[in-house]
Coordinates of C-alpha atoms and ligand atoms in Angstrom, one line a residue:
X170 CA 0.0 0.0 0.0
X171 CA 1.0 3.1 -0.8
X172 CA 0.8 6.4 1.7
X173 CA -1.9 8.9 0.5
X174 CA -1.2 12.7 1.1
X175 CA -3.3 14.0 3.4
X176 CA -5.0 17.1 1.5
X177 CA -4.4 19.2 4.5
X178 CA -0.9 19.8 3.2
X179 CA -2.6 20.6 -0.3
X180 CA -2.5 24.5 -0.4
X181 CA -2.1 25.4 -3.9
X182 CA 1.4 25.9 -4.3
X183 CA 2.4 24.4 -1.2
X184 CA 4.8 21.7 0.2
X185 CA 4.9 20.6 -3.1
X186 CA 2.5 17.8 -3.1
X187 CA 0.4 19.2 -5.9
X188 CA 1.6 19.3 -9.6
X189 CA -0.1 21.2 -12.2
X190 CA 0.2 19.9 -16.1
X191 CA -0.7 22.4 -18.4
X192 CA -2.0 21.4 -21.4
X193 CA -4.2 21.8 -24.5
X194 CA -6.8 24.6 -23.1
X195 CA -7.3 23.9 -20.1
X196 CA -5.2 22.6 -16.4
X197 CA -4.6 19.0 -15.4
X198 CA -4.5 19.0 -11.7
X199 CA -3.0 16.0 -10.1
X200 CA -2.9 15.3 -6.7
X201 CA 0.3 13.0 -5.9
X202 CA 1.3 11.1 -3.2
X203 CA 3.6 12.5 -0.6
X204 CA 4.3 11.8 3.0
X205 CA 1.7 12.3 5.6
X206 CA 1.0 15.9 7.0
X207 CA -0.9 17.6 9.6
X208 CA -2.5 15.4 11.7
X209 CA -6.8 16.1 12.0
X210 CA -7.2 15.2 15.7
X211 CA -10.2 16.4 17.9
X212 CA -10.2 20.1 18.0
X213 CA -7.1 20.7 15.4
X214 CA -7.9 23.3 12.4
X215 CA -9.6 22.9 9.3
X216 CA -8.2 22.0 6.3
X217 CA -10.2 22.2 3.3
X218 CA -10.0 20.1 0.5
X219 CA -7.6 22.2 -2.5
X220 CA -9.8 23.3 -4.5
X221 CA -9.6 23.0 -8.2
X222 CA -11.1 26.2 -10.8
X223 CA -11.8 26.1 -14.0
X224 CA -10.4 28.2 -16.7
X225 CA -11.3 29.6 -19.8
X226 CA -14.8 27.2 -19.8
X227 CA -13.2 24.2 -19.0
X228 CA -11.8 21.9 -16.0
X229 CA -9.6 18.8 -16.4
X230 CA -9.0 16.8 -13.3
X231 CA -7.6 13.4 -12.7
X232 CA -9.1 11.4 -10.4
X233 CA -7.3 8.3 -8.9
X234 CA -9.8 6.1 -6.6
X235 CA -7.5 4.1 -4.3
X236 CA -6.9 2.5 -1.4
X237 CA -4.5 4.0 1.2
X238 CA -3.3 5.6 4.3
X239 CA -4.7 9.3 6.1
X240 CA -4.5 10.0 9.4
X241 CA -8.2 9.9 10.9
X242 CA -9.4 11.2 14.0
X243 CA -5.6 11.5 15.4
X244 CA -4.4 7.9 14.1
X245 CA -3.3 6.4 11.0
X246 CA -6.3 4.9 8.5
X247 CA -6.9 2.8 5.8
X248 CA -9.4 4.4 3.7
X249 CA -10.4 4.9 0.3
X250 CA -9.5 8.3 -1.3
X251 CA -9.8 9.8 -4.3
X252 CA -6.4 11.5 -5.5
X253 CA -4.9 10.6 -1.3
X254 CA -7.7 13.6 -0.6
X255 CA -10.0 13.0 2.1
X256 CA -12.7 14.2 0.7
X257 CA -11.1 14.4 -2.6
X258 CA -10.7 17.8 -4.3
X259 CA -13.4 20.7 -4.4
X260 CA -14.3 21.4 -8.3
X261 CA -15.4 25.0 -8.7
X262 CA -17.2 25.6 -12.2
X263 CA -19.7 28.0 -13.9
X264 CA -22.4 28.0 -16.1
X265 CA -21.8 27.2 -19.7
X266 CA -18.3 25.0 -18.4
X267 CA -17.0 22.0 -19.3
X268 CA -15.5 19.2 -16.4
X269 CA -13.3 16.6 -18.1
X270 CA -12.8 13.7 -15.7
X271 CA -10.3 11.0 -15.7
X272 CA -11.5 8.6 -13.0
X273 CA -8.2 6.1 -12.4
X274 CA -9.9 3.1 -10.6
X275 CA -6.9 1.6 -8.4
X276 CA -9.2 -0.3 -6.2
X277 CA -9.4 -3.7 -6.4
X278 CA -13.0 -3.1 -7.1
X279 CA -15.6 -2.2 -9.9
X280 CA -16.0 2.0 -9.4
X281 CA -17.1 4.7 -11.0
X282 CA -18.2 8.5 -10.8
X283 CA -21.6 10.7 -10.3
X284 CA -21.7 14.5 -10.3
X285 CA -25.0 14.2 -7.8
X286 CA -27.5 16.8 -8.6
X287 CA -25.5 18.4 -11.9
X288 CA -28.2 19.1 -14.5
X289 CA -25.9 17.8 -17.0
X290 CA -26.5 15.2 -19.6
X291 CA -27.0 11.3 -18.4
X292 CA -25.4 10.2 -21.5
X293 CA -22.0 8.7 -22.0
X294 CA -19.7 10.2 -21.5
X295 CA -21.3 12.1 -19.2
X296 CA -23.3 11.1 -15.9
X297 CA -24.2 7.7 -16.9
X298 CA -24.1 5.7 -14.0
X299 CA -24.6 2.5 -15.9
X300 CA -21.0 2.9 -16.7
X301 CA -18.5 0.5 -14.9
X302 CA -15.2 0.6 -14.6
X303 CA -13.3 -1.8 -13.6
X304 CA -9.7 -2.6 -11.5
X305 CA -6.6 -1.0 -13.0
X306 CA -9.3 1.1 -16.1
X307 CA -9.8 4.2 -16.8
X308 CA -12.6 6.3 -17.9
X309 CA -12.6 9.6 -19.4
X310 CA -16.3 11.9 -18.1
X311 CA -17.1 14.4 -20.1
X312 CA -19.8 17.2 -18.4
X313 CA -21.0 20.1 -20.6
X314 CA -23.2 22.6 -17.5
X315 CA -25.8 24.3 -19.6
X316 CA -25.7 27.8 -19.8
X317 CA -28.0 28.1 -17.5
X318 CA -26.7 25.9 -15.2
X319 CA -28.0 26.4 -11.7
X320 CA -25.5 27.8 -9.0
X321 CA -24.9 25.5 -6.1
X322 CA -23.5 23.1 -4.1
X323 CA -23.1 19.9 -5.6
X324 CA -20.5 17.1 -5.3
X325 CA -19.5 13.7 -6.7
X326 CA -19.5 10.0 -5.4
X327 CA -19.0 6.5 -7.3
X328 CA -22.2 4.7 -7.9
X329 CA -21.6 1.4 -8.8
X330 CA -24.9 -0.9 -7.5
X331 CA -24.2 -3.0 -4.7
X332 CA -21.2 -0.8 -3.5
X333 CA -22.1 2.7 -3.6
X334 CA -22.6 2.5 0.4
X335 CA -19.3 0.8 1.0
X336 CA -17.4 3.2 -1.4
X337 CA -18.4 6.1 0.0
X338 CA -18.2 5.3 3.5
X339 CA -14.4 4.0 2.9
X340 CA -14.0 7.8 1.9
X341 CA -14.7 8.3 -1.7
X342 CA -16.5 11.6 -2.1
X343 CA -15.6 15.7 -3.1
X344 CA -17.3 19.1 -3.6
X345 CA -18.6 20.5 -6.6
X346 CA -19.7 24.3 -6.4
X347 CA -21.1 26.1 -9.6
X348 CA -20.9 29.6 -8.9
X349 CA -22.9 32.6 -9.5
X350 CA -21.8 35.4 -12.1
X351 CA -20.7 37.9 -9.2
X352 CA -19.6 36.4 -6.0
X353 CA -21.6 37.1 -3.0
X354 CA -20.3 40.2 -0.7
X355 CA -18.6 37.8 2.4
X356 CA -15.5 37.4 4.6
X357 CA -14.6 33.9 4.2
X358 CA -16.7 31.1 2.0
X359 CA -15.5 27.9 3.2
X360 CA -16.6 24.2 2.1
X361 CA -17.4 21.4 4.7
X362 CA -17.8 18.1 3.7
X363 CA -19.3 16.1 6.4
X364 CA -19.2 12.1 6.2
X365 CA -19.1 9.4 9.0
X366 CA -16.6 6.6 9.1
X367 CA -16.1 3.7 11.5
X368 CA -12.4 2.6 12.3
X369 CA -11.9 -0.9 13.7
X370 CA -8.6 -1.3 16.0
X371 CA -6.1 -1.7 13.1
X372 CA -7.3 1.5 11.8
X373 CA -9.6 -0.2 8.9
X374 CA -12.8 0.8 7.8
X375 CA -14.9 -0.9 9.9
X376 CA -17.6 -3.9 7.9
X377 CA -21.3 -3.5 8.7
X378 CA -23.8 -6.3 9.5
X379 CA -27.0 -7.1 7.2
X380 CA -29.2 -5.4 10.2
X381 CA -26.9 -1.9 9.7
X382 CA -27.0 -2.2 5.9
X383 CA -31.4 -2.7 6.8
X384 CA -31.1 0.8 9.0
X385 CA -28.5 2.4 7.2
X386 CA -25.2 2.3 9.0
X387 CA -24.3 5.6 10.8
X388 CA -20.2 5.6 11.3
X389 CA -19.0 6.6 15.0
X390 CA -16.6 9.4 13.4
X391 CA -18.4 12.2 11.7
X392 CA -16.0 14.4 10.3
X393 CA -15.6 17.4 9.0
X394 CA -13.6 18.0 5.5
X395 CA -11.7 14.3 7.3
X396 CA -11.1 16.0 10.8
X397 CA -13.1 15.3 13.9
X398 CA -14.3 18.5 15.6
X399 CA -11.8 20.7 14.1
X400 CA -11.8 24.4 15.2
X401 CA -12.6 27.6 13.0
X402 CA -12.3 30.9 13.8
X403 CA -13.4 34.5 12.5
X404 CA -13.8 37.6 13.8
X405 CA -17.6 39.7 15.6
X406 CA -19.2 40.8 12.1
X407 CA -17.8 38.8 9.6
X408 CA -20.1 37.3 7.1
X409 CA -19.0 33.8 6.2
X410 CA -20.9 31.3 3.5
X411 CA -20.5 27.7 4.9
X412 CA -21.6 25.6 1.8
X413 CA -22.3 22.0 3.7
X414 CA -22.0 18.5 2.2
X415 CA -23.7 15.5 4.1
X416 CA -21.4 13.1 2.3
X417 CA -22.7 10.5 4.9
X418 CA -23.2 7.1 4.0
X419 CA -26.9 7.0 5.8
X420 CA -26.8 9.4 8.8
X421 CA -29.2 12.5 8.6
X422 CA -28.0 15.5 10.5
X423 CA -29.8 17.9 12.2
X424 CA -28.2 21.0 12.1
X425 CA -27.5 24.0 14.4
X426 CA -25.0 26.7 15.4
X427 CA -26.5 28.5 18.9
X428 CA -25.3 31.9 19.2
X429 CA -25.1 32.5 15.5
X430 CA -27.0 34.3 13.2
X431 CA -27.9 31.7 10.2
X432 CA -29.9 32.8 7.1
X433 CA -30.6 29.5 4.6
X434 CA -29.8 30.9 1.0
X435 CA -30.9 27.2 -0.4
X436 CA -30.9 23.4 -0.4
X437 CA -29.3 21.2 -2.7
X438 CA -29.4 23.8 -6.4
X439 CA -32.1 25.1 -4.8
X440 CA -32.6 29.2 -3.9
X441 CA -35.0 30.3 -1.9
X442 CA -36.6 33.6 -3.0
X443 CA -34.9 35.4 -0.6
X444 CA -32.6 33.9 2.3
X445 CA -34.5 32.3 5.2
X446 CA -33.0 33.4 9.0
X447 CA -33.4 30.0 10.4
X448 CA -31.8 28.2 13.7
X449 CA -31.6 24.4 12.3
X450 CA -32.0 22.6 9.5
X451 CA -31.8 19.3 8.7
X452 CA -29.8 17.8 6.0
X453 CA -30.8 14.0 5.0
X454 CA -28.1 12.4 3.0
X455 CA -27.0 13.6 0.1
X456 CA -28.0 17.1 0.7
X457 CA -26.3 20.2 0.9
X458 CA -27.0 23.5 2.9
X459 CA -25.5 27.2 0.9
X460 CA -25.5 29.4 4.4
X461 CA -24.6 32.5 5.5
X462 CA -22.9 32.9 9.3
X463 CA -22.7 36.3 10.5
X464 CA -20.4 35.7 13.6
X465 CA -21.4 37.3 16.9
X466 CA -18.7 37.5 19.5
X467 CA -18.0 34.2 21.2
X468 CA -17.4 30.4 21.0
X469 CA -20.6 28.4 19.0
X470 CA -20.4 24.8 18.2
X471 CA -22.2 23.1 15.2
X472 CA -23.9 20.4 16.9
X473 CA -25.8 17.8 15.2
X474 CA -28.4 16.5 16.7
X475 CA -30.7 13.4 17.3
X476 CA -33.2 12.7 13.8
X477 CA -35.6 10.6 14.6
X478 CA -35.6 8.7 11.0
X479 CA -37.9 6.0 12.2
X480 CA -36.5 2.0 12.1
X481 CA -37.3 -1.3 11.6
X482 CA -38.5 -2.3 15.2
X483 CA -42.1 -3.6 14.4
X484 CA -40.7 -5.1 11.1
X485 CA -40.7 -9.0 12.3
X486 CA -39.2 -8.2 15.3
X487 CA -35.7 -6.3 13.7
X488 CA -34.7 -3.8 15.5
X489 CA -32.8 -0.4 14.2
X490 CA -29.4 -0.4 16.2
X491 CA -29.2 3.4 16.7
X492 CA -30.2 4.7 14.1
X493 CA -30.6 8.7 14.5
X494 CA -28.6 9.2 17.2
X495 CA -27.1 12.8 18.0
X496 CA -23.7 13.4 16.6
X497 CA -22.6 15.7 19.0
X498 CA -20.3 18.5 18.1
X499 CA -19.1 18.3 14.6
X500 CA -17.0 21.7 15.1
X501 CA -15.8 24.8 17.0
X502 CA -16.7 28.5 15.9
X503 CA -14.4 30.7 17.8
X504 CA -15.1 34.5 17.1
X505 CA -13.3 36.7 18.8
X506 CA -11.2 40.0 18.3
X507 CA -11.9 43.8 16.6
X508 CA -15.5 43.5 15.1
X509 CA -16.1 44.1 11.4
X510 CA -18.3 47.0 11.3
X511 CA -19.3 47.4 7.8
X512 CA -21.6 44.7 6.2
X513 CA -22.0 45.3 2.2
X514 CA -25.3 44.5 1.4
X515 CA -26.6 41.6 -0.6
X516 CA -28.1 41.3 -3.7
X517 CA -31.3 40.5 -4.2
X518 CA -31.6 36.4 -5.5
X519 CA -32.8 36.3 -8.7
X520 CA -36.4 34.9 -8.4
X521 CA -36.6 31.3 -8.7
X522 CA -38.8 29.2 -10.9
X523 CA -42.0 28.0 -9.7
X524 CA -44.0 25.2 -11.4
X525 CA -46.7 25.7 -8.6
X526 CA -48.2 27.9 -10.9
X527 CA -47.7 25.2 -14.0
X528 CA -50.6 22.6 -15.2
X529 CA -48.5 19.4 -14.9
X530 CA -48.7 17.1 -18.1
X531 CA -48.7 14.0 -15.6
X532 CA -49.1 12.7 -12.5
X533 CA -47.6 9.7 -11.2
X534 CA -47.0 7.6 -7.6
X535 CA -44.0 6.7 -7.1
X536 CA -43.8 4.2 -3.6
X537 CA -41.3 3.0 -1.1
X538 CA -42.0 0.0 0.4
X539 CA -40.5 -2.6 2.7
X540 CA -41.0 -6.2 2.8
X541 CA -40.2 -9.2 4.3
X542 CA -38.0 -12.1 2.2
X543 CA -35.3 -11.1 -0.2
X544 CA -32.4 -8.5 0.4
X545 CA -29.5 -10.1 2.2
X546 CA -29.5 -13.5 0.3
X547 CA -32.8 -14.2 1.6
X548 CA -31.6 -15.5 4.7
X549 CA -33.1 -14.8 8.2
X550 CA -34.3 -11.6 8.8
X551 CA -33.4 -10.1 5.5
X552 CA -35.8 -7.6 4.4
X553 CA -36.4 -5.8 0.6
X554 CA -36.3 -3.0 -0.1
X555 CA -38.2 -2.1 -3.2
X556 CA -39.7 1.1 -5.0
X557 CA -43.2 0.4 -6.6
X558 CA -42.8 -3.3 -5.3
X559 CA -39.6 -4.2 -7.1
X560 CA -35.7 -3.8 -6.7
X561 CA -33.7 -2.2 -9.3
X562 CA -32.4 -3.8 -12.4
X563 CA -30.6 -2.1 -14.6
X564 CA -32.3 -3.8 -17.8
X565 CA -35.7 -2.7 -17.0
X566 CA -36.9 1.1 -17.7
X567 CA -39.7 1.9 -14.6
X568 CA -41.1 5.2 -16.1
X569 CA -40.9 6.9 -19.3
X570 CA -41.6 10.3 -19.4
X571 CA -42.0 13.0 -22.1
X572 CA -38.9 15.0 -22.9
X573 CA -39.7 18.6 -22.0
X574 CA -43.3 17.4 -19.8
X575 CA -43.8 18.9 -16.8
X576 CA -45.1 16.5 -14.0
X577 CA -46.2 16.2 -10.8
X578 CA -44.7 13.0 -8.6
X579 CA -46.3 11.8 -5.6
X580 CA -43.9 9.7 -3.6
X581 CA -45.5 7.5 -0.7
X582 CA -43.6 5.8 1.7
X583 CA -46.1 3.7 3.8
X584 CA -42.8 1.7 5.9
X585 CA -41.9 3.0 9.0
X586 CA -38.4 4.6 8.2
X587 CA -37.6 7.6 6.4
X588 CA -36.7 7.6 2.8
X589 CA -35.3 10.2 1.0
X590 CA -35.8 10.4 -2.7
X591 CA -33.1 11.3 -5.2
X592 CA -33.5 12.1 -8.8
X593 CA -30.8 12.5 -10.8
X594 CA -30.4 15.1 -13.4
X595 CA -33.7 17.2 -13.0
X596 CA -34.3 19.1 -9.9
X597 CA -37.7 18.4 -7.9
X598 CA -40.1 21.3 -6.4
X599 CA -41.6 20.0 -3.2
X600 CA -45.4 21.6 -3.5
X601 CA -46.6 19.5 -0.6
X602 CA -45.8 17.7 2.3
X603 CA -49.0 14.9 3.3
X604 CA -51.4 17.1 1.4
X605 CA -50.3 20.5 2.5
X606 CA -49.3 23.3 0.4
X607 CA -45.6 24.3 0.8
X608 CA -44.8 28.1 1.1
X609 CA -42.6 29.4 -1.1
X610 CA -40.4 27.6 -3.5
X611 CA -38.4 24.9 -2.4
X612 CA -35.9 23.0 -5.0
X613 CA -34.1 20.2 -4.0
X614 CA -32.2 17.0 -5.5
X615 CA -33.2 15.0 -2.6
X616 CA -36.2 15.0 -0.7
X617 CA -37.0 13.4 1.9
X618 CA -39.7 11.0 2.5
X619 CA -41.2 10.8 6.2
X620 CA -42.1 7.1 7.6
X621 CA -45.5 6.7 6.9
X622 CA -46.0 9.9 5.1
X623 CA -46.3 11.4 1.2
X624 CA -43.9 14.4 -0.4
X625 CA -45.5 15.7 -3.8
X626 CA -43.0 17.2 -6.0
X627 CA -42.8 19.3 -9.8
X628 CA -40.4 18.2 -11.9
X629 CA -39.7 19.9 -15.5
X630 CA -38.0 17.5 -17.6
X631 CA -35.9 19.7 -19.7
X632 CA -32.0 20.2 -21.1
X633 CA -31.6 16.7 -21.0
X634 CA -32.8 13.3 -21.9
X635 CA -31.8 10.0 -22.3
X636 CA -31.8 7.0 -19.2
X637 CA -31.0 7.4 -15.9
X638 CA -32.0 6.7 -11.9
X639 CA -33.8 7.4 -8.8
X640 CA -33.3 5.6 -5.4
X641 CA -33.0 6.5 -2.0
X642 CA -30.1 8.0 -0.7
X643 CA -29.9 6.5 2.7
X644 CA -27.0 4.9 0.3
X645 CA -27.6 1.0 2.0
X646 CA -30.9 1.1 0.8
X647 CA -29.9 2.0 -2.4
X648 CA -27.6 -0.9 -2.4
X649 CA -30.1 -3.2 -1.7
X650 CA -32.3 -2.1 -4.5
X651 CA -34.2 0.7 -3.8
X652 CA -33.5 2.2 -7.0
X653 CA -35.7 2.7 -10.3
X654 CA -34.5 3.8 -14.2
X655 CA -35.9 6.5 -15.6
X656 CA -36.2 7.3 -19.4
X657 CA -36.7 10.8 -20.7
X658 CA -37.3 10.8 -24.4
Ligands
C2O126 CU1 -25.8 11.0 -4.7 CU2 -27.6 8.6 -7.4 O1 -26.6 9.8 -6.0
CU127 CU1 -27.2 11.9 -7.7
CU128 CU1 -34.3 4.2 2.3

């Protein structure tokens, strides 16, 4: 095995761990291997992931997937990593760009790469996740962002079926942000990736049983851009945009940072017509948070708290081992010093779309469900998990839909866990929650689905077409099949 970097050392131009091709139009970034650097204990600093811009309309990155050392929570860990990074590097791209990727798969392992919640084309060579490749291959991604490309936070993760959960709770996952045309008036914007891991004694990641996999495994580490509770610091006044991953495998996180004000500019792509002062949010897997913290004098954590995502207890007698369970204190906000007096002002969001107002060309159901039989080999206990009463396969198209239709999607989920729905490629408009009218306009990627209750979304299927997936993200149940194919044509 071979020691992985750790990305803390990676400041652009620094210790000399980084090396830039230039070539053709564009920048190949590679991130090499070096020797271990700052150690991410409890309480150390943060240290983003290097961040990667692109230039003149186009990106190029290298991606190596592979197996290897980081130090983890104060000791040394096996993990997987893409390019020695954990998380692997932050892509930052505009509208009308074009990301190259060269995934390098040095697992031992199928793999292969999704830019979750780019509205970019499912087609190879661009998001198709039907695409595998395999040990010791590469592939070369090709992403063209529309023009109109929504700005957001965004970020990419392998999704081959039956590992997606194991890949990216060994470590494989990074930051995408698509930027607006002027940056926003702030301090310090800063990108946190959270993800959970569990660490056996040798420093491995840890295996899960079939009854975690059935729950959705929640690691014992949750980190923060790969450092437990690490410490950040700014001074009374500053205005800071935290743009916030859950990369976790399964865990939800409930979200909050006492003593600071928070105003919620969106979920997922998603803007809100104007930003929303709130005190917690909650971010089911797969979701991201674009916030702004104006720091108040004083020392805040960002604690995450208990979700009560409901569990199998009920289900033939299997229980949900902890599933929910508060995180604690993910990090430290330390403000302190001379206070920043003058705040510029913001500018107004441009006014997001609204299909409330559309007449849908369709409405569909779309159910989770839970059953006994099947799953885990259909041995004892093992339990399905299915989407309109099936598990995915990859050969069968569920729904076909219209190119350009709107629609409107009711998803039930009549099991008593939590589901949140994913759809790749076209954003979702939640218009109700169990029959109620939402207030204003909410876009998100994924949407979560209470136990027991119904989410109605809007969904315009336009820029794209072609063939392409929904599943839950809790990323175990995805595994074990609740996933559907989609066809826009
Ligand atoms: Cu984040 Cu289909 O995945
Ligand atoms: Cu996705
Ligand atoms: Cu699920």
């Amino acid at each position: 095995m071979r020691p992985l970097s750790r990305r803390a050392a990676l400041q652009l131009g620094g210790a000399g761990l980084l090396s830039v091709l230039v070539g053709g139009a564009g920048l190949t970034w590679q991130l090499t291997s070096g020797p271990g650097a700052s150690i991410a204990g409890g309480g150390e600093r943060l240290a983003e992931p290097a961040t990667l811009r692109s230039a003149d309309g186009l990106l190029e990155v290298e991606l190596t997937a592979a197996r290897g050392s980081v130090p983890v929570a104060g000791r040394q860990a096996t993990v997987l990593a893409y390019s020695g990074g954990l998380p692997g590097p932050t892509l930052r791209l505009r509208p009308g760009d074009v990301l190259r990727v060269r995934l390098v798969n040095e697992l031992a392992e199928p793999t292969n790469l999704h830019v979750h919640g780019l509205v970019v084309s499912p087609r190879a060579p661009g998001d198709d996740v039907f695409v595998s490749v395999g040990p010791g291959e590469t592939y070369d991604y090709e992403y063209h962002l529309p023009d109109d490309h929504p700005p957001g936070v965004y970020w990419y993760h392998p999704h081959v079926h039956h590992a997606v959960a194991d890949q990216v709770f060994g470590g494989l996952y990074g930051a995408i942000l698509v930027e607006e045309p002027e940056p926003l008036p702030v301090s310090r914007e800063r990108v946190l990736v959270v993800s959970d891991i569990t660490l056996d004694a040798a420093g491995r990641v840890a295996g899960v049983s079939a009854a975690d996999r059935m729950a959705g495994r929640e690691g014992e580490l949750v980190l923060v851009d790969g450092a437990l509770r690490p410490a950040l610091t700014a001074r009374p006044g500053e205005r800071e945009r935290w743009r916030i991953v859950n990369a976790c495998t399964s865990r939800y996180l409930r979200l909050r940072l006492d003593g600071q004000r928070l105003d919620l500019l969106g979920v997922d792509s998603g803007r809100f017509a104007s930003p929303r002062e709130i005190e917690e949010f909650v971010l089911a897997p797969g979701n991201r948070a674009d916030l702004l913290v104006t720091a108040a004098e004083g020392t805040s954590t960002l604690e995450a708290g208990a979700v009560d995502r409901g569990g199998m207890a009920g289900m033939g007698g299997m229980g949900a081992p902890g599933t929910g369970a508060a995180a604690g204190t993910l990090l430290t906000f330390d403000v302190s010093g001379s206070p920043v007096l003058e705040l510029p002002a913001l500018p107004a969001q441009p006014s997001p779309r609204d299909l409330r107002t559309a007449t849908p060309d369709r409405a569909r159901r779309v159910a989770f469900g839970m059953g006994m039989g099947g799953g885990m080999g259909g041995g004892m206990g093992g339990m399905s998990f299915v989407i309109d009463g099936r598990t995915f396969d990859p050969a069968r198209t569920d729904q076909v839909v219209a190119a350009g239709a709107v629609e409107e999607w009711t998803i039930t989920n009549a099991t008593p866990m939590n589901h949140p729905l994913h759809l790749h490629v076209w954003p979702m408009q939640v218009v109700a929650r169990d029959g109620r009218p939402v207030d204003g306009v909410e876009w998100q990627d994924v949407v979560d689905v209470p136990a027991r209750g119904e989410v109605t979304v809007r969904i315009a299927f336009d820029r794209h077409t072609g063939r392409t997936v929904y599943h839950c993200h809790i990323l175990d149940h995805e595994d074990l099949g609740m996933m559907g194919v989609i066809e826009v044509a």
